[in-house]
Tab-separated table of C-alpha atoms and ligand atoms in Angstrom:
chain	number	residue	atom	x	y	z
A	1468	MET	CA	3.029	13.977	7.510
A	1469	LEU	CA	-0.091	12.839	6.299
A	1470	GLU	CA	-3.227	13.990	7.358
A	1471	LEU	CA	-6.965	13.835	7.088
A	1472	SER	CA	-9.160	15.864	8.285
A	1473	HIS	CA	-12.831	15.017	8.676
A	1474	ILE	CA	-12.931	13.046	5.058
A	1475	SER	CA	-16.015	11.158	4.379
A	1476	LYS	CA	-17.377	9.443	1.142
A	1477	THR	CA	-20.940	8.398	0.366
A	1478	PHE	CA	-21.357	5.690	-3.058
A	1479	ASN	CA	-25.321	6.864	-4.006
A	1480	PRO	CA	-26.572	8.491	-1.541
A	1481	GLY	CA	-29.924	8.650	-1.363
A	1482	THR	CA	-30.745	4.818	-2.873
A	1483	ALA	CA	-31.314	1.853	-2.112
A	1484	ASN	CA	-27.340	0.878	-2.558
A	1485	GLU	CA	-26.613	3.644	-0.811
A	1486	ARG	CA	-23.001	3.266	1.138
A	1487	LYS	CA	-21.414	5.090	3.375
A	1488	ALA	CA	-17.796	4.177	3.618
A	1489	LEU	CA	-15.819	6.566	4.815
A	1490	VAL	CA	-17.454	8.940	8.112
A	1491	ASP	CA	-16.024	12.315	9.607
A	1492	LEU	CA	-12.476	10.011	9.312
A	1493	SER	CA	-9.534	12.213	11.081
A	1494	LEU	CA	-6.396	11.167	10.736
A	1495	LYS	CA	-2.602	12.225	11.370
A	1496	VAL	CA	-0.115	10.086	10.234
A	1497	PRO	CA	3.684	11.935	10.858
A	1498	ASP	CA	6.200	10.801	8.673
A	1499	PHE	CA	8.019	7.393	9.043
A	1500	ASP	CA	5.407	6.114	10.765
A	1501	PHE	CA	4.690	2.205	8.938
A	1502	ILE	CA	1.349	1.689	9.702
A	1503	SER	CA	-1.082	-1.486	9.182
A	1504	ILE	CA	-4.532	-1.967	9.034
A	1505	ILE	CA	-6.950	-4.232	9.520
A	1506	GLY	CA	-10.630	-4.380	9.508
A	1507	SER	CA	-13.767	-6.603	8.129
A	1508	ASN	CA	-14.704	-6.476	4.014
A	1509	GLY	CA	-16.585	-3.326	3.345
A	1510	ALA	CA	-14.978	-1.518	6.486
A	1511	GLY	CA	-13.311	1.660	3.986
A	1512	LYS	CA	-9.630	0.181	4.218
A	1513	SER	CA	-9.438	0.457	0.436
A	1514	SER	CA	-11.703	3.724	0.513
A	1515	VAL	CA	-9.076	5.317	2.545
A	1516	PHE	CA	-6.010	4.201	0.447
A	1517	ASN	CA	-8.335	6.184	-2.466
A	1518	ALA	CA	-9.082	8.670	-1.207
A	1519	ILE	CA	-5.443	9.192	-0.352
A	1520	ALA	CA	-4.263	8.811	-3.498
A	1521	GLY	CA	-7.332	10.749	-5.721
A	1522	SER	CA	-8.830	7.415	-7.295
A	1523	PHE	CA	-12.464	9.846	-6.452
A	1524	PHE	CA	-13.112	13.382	-4.470
A	1525	THR	CA	-14.214	13.253	-0.733
A	1526	ASP	CA	-17.228	14.746	-0.217
A	1527	SER	CA	-15.826	16.335	2.236
A	1528	GLY	CA	-12.867	16.767	4.402
A	1529	SER	CA	-9.379	18.189	3.481
A	1530	ILE	CA	-6.227	16.222	3.104
A	1531	LEU	CA	-2.928	16.947	3.553
A	1532	LEU	CA	0.614	15.427	2.575
A	1533	ASP	CA	3.755	17.644	3.628
A	1534	GLY	CA	1.453	20.573	3.845
A	1535	GLU	CA	-0.055	20.779	0.384
A	1536	ASP	CA	-3.502	20.542	0.227
A	1537	ILE	CA	-3.761	17.567	-1.960
A	1538	THR	CA	-7.564	17.606	-1.248
A	1539	LEU	CA	-8.904	18.155	-4.815
A	1540	GLN	CA	-5.067	16.934	-7.283
A	1541	PRO	CA	-6.692	14.652	-9.743
A	1542	GLU	CA	-4.779	10.900	-9.185
A	1543	TYR	CA	-2.376	11.387	-11.673
A	1544	VAL	CA	-0.415	14.490	-9.581
A	1545	ARG	CA	-0.989	12.603	-6.910
A	1546	ALA	CA	1.020	9.650	-8.074
A	1547	ARG	CA	4.009	11.483	-8.419
A	1548	ASN	CA	4.298	11.284	-4.777
A	1549	ILE	CA	2.402	8.312	-3.659
A	1550	GLY	CA	3.312	4.368	-4.755
A	1551	ARG	CA	0.508	1.275	-4.587
A	1552	LEU	CA	0.670	-1.310	-4.910
A	1553	PHE	CA	-2.543	-3.569	-4.934
A	1554	GLN	CA	-4.212	-7.830	-3.881
A	1555	ASP	CA	-4.101	-8.322	-8.051
A	1556	PRO	CA	0.046	-8.713	-8.833
A	1557	MET	CA	-1.331	-8.153	-12.674
A	1558	ARG	CA	-1.170	-3.830	-11.725
A	1559	GLY	CA	1.313	-1.887	-11.846
A	1560	SER	CA	3.780	-3.628	-14.005
A	1561	ALA	CA	3.054	-3.967	-18.295
A	1562	PRO	CA	3.203	-7.418	-18.688
A	1563	GLY	CA	4.244	-6.846	-22.562
A	1564	MET	CA	7.311	-5.133	-21.531
A	1565	THR	CA	10.946	-6.649	-20.596
A	1566	ILE	CA	11.571	-6.270	-17.142
A	1567	GLU	CA	14.289	-3.900	-18.138
A	1568	GLU	CA	11.594	-1.664	-19.314
A	1569	ASN	CA	9.293	-1.962	-16.745
A	1570	LEU	CA	12.186	-0.735	-15.287
A	1571	SER	CA	13.215	2.421	-17.219
A	1572	LEU	CA	9.719	3.617	-16.706
A	1573	ALA	CA	9.350	3.683	-13.188
A	1574	ALA	CA	13.334	5.208	-13.635
A	1575	SER	CA	11.706	7.580	-15.449
A	1576	ALA	CA	8.838	8.357	-13.786
A	1577	GLY	CA	7.870	11.921	-13.891
A	1578	ARG	CA	10.972	12.891	-15.988
A	1579	LYS	CA	10.960	13.887	-19.405
A	1580	SER	CA	11.727	11.102	-21.484
A	1581	TRP	CA	10.233	7.852	-20.975
A	1582	PHE	CA	12.626	4.291	-21.885
A	1583	SER	CA	13.897	6.083	-24.688
A	1584	HIS	CA	16.561	4.470	-24.688
A	1585	ILE	CA	18.489	2.277	-21.547
A	1586	SER	CA	22.484	2.941	-21.496
A	1587	LYS	CA	24.885	0.355	-20.060
A	1588	LYS	CA	24.761	2.460	-16.970
A	1589	ASP	CA	21.438	2.043	-16.220
A	1590	ARG	CA	20.589	-1.670	-16.777
A	1591	GLU	CA	23.572	-2.292	-14.383
A	1592	ALA	CA	21.284	-0.068	-11.872
A	1593	PHE	CA	18.646	-2.159	-12.616
A	1594	ARG	CA	20.843	-5.319	-11.857
A	1595	GLU	CA	21.982	-4.203	-9.055
A	1596	ARG	CA	18.800	-3.224	-7.250
A	1597	LEU	CA	17.339	-6.387	-9.538
A	1598	SER	CA	19.662	-8.980	-7.077
A	1599	LEU	CA	18.979	-7.264	-4.127
A	1600	LEU	CA	15.101	-8.850	-4.312
A	1601	GLY	CA	16.755	-12.922	-4.121
A	1602	MET	CA	14.558	-14.200	-7.364
A	1603	GLY	CA	17.175	-14.229	-9.434
A	1604	LEU	CA	15.337	-11.802	-11.801
A	1605	GLU	CA	18.797	-9.908	-13.045
A	1606	ASP	CA	19.105	-12.523	-15.137
A	1607	ARG	CA	16.558	-12.241	-16.978
A	1608	MET	CA	15.609	-8.286	-17.490
A	1609	GLN	CA	15.579	-9.018	-21.520
A	1610	GLN	CA	12.003	-11.415	-20.418
A	1611	PRO	CA	8.689	-9.971	-20.251
A	1612	VAL	CA	7.237	-9.057	-17.379
A	1613	GLY	CA	4.706	-11.256	-18.118
A	1614	LEU	CA	6.861	-14.168	-17.175
A	1615	LEU	CA	6.912	-13.939	-13.564
A	1616	SER	CA	4.994	-15.473	-11.417
A	1617	GLY	CA	2.673	-13.162	-8.439
A	1618	GLY	CA	5.283	-13.149	-6.326
A	1619	GLN	CA	8.525	-12.436	-8.289
A	1620	ARG	CA	6.034	-10.124	-10.253
A	1621	GLN	CA	5.205	-8.261	-6.754
A	1622	ALA	CA	8.793	-7.593	-5.861
A	1623	LEU	CA	8.899	-6.003	-9.146
A	1624	THR	CA	6.038	-3.902	-8.421
A	1625	LEU	CA	7.525	-2.821	-4.753
A	1626	MET	CA	10.361	-2.501	-6.382
A	1627	MET	CA	9.092	0.461	-8.481
A	1628	ALA	CA	7.149	1.552	-7.062
A	1629	THR	CA	9.570	2.601	-4.354
A	1630	PHE	CA	12.418	3.444	-7.821
A	1631	HIS	CA	12.455	6.446	-6.575
A	1632	PRO	CA	11.186	6.548	-2.515
A	1633	PRO	CA	7.385	8.660	-2.220
A	1634	LYS	CA	6.726	10.214	0.091
A	1635	LEU	CA	4.057	7.564	0.650
A	1636	LEU	CA	3.652	3.636	0.041
A	1637	LEU	CA	0.030	2.271	0.364
A	1638	LEU	CA	-0.097	-1.246	0.683
A	1639	ASP	CA	-3.384	-2.834	-0.586
A	1640	GLU	CA	-3.097	-6.563	0.711
A	1641	HIS	CA	-0.708	-6.821	-1.327
A	1642	THR	CA	0.408	-10.517	-0.589
A	1643	ALA	CA	-3.277	-11.923	0.110
A	1644	ALA	CA	-3.074	-13.417	-3.562
A	1645	LEU	CA	0.267	-14.713	-2.852
A	1646	ASP	CA	1.167	-18.579	-1.545
A	1647	PRO	CA	2.019	-18.633	2.189
A	1648	ALA	CA	5.406	-18.367	1.177
A	1649	THR	CA	5.861	-15.907	-1.428
A	1650	ALA	CA	4.061	-13.860	0.546
A	1651	ASP	CA	6.611	-14.418	3.293
A	1652	LYS	CA	8.989	-13.436	1.162
A	1653	VAL	CA	6.727	-10.203	-0.203
A	1654	LEU	CA	6.965	-9.159	3.177
A	1655	ALA	CA	10.775	-9.755	4.503
A	1656	LEU	CA	11.172	-7.768	1.609
A	1657	THR	CA	9.125	-5.168	1.899
A	1658	LYS	CA	9.789	-4.928	5.638
A	1659	GLU	CA	13.932	-3.593	4.585
A	1660	ILE	CA	12.246	-1.388	1.685
A	1661	VAL	CA	10.340	0.799	3.660
A	1662	GLU	CA	12.714	0.835	5.989
A	1663	THR	CA	16.082	1.099	4.116
A	1664	ASN	CA	14.337	4.095	2.685
A	1665	HIS	CA	13.006	5.364	5.881
A	1666	LEU	CA	9.170	5.631	4.119
A	1667	THR	CA	6.378	6.837	5.857
A	1668	CYS	CA	3.572	2.757	4.649
A	1669	LEU	CA	0.306	2.658	4.698
A	1670	MET	CA	-0.108	-1.392	4.740
A	1671	VAL	CA	-3.389	-3.419	4.713
A	1672	THR	CA	-3.630	-6.963	6.099
A	1673	HIS	CA	-5.773	-9.391	6.182
A	1674	ASN	CA	-3.598	-11.107	8.311
A	1675	MET	CA	-3.522	-10.408	12.314
A	1676	GLN	CA	-0.081	-11.240	13.211
A	1677	THR	CA	0.986	-9.123	9.631
A	1678	ALA	CA	0.106	-6.557	10.829
A	1679	LEU	CA	1.339	-6.579	14.380
A	1680	ASP	CA	4.933	-7.466	13.498
A	1681	LEU	CA	5.340	-4.984	10.674
A	1682	GLY	CA	5.199	-1.179	11.381
A	1683	ASN	CA	5.363	1.045	14.552
A	1684	ARG	CA	1.393	1.568	14.880
A	1685	THR	CA	-1.797	-0.245	14.349
A	1686	LEU	CA	-5.182	0.873	12.652
A	1687	MET	CA	-8.904	-1.532	13.120
A	1688	MET	CA	-11.095	0.357	11.073
A	1689	ASP	CA	-15.045	-0.561	10.435
A	1690	HIS	CA	-17.907	1.067	9.027
A	1691	GLY	CA	-15.624	3.512	7.161
A	1692	ARG	CA	-14.299	4.996	10.840
A	1693	ILE	CA	-11.155	4.330	13.101
A	1694	ILE	CA	-11.719	2.520	15.886
A	1695	TYR	CA	-8.432	1.983	17.058
A	1696	ASP	CA	-5.214	3.081	16.779
A	1697	VAL	CA	-2.306	2.050	18.948
A	1698	ARG	CA	1.762	2.137	19.319
A	1699	GLY	CA	4.356	1.328	21.195
A	1700	ASP	CA	4.913	-0.165	24.264
A	1701	GLU	CA	0.220	-1.112	24.737
A	1702	ARG	CA	1.095	-2.464	20.732
A	1703	SER	CA	3.968	-4.045	20.936
A	1704	LYS	CA	1.932	-6.883	23.966
A	1705	LEU	CA	-0.369	-7.125	21.546
A	1706	THR	CA	-1.757	-10.120	20.421
A	1707	VAL	CA	-3.503	-11.678	17.547
A	1708	ASN	CA	-6.326	-12.521	20.128
A	1709	ASP	CA	-6.236	-9.332	21.971
A	1710	LEU	CA	-6.743	-8.096	18.816
A	1711	LEU	CA	-9.412	-9.862	17.715
A	1712	VAL	CA	-11.661	-9.001	21.404
A	1713	LEU	CA	-10.741	-5.141	20.827
A	1714	PHE	CA	-12.622	-6.176	18.369
A	1715	ARG	CA	-15.591	-7.866	19.520
A	1716	LYS	CA	-15.700	-4.986	22.203
A	1717	ALA	CA	-16.096	-2.048	19.800
A	1718	VAL	CA	-19.076	-3.920	17.535
A	1719	GLY	CA	-19.618	-5.975	18.868
A	1720	LYS	CA	-19.391	-8.812	16.722
A	1721	ASN	CA	-16.274	-11.381	14.988
A	1722	LEU	CA	-13.772	-9.535	12.695
A	1723	ASP	CA	-14.590	-10.996	9.551
A	1724	ASN	CA	-12.388	-10.851	6.860
A	1725	ASP	CA	-12.685	-13.660	4.153
A	1726	ARG	CA	-8.684	-13.556	3.819
A	1727	MET	CA	-8.126	-13.321	7.212
A	1728	MET	CA	-5.175	-15.612	9.091
A	1729	LEU	CA	-5.031	-15.147	12.269
A	1730	GLY	CA	-0.963	-16.470	12.696
B	2218	ADP	N1	-16.809	2.501	-6.122
B	2218	ADP	C1	-17.740	2.496	-4.682
B	2218	ADP	N2	-19.324	2.634	-5.239
B	2218	ADP	C2	-20.154	1.611	-4.843
B	2218	ADP	N3	-19.658	1.699	-3.097
B	2218	ADP	C3	-18.207	1.164	-3.446
B	2218	ADP	C4	-17.391	1.600	-3.947
B	2218	ADP	N4	-15.839	1.580	-3.327
B	2218	ADP	C5	-15.892	1.324	-1.919
B	2218	ADP	N5	-17.667	0.997	-1.746
B	2218	ADP	C6	-18.717	-0.010	-1.135
B	2218	ADP	O1	-17.891	1.055	0.326
B	2218	ADP	C7	-17.508	0.334	1.629
B	2218	ADP	C8	-16.547	-0.522	2.013
B	2218	ADP	O2	-15.586	-1.160	1.280
B	2218	ADP	P1	-13.890	-0.882	0.406
B	2218	ADP	O3	-13.254	0.526	0.565
B	2218	ADP	O4	-13.770	-0.926	-0.512
B	2218	ADP	O5	-13.971	-2.256	2.368
B	2218	ADP	P2	-12.585	-2.941	2.607
B	2218	ADP	O6	-11.363	-2.364	1.369
B	2218	ADP	O7	-12.159	-2.539	4.172
B	2218	ADP	O8	-13.077	-4.365	2.011
B	2218	ADP	C9	-17.590	-1.462	1.082
B	2218	ADP	O9	-19.927	-1.446	1.728
B	2218	ADP	C10	-18.217	-0.968	-0.443
B	2218	ADP	O10	-19.556	-1.695	-0.934
B	2219	MG	MG1	-10.467	-3.530	0.281
């Protein structure tokens, strides 16, 4: 269970550049929730993730993960329990290292010896996992990751981030930079990995249909707040158009996201 209680974050307070990124935001995420998050540019979606992951400390409020107060825990410590993917496929894996070296790094994360030696057994385990991606990467394990396409790299990063299932997986528009067919593939993979590992997952998406198709709950954000939180029967009946209408009613203007996709 992740519990955000009244977290706020203001950048450059008291200056002309003041930005209220998070405003008294509270959220409870029970284990196994898979939540999609939508909102206009600058709504505070990435800021929520930054607060959870510890990329910055909030000005006020508290953050609990499985009962542990992590409000002031440094980012690298939280990273042991929190997996995170970004929009940019270049983040999250090391381009100069081979696929198997990257996987070895993920496999040994938080452990004493990192990629001192890749055993035959490791290699077989990596090969087996890679074949699940259906991208032929199991036959390219000794190639540097820098040679992979964006989609292949994002799939690999997803696998690395969940090699040891994290308590929480944060996906920040992780398919926005991919072409539609590749994005679909990575999304299908996301769904499968979240389901088979019983992960608790928060996913920001620019794709309104994806927000409804994946997961069990959807949040709408605006101006650093959660303005709508839907699950269950009410959610299963929603269409993309309903989402847009709900947003307009709540905010008084149209949902506006640079990369927004309606279908
Ligand atoms: N490091 C930062 N410094 C200053 N302002 C920031 C910073 N990060 C985010 N903001 C501001 O906070 C608000 C929310 O940003 P963000 O969380 O990135 O929105 P979203 O991910 O929903 O597009 C925006 O107004 C943004 O300009
Ligand atoms: Mg963002």
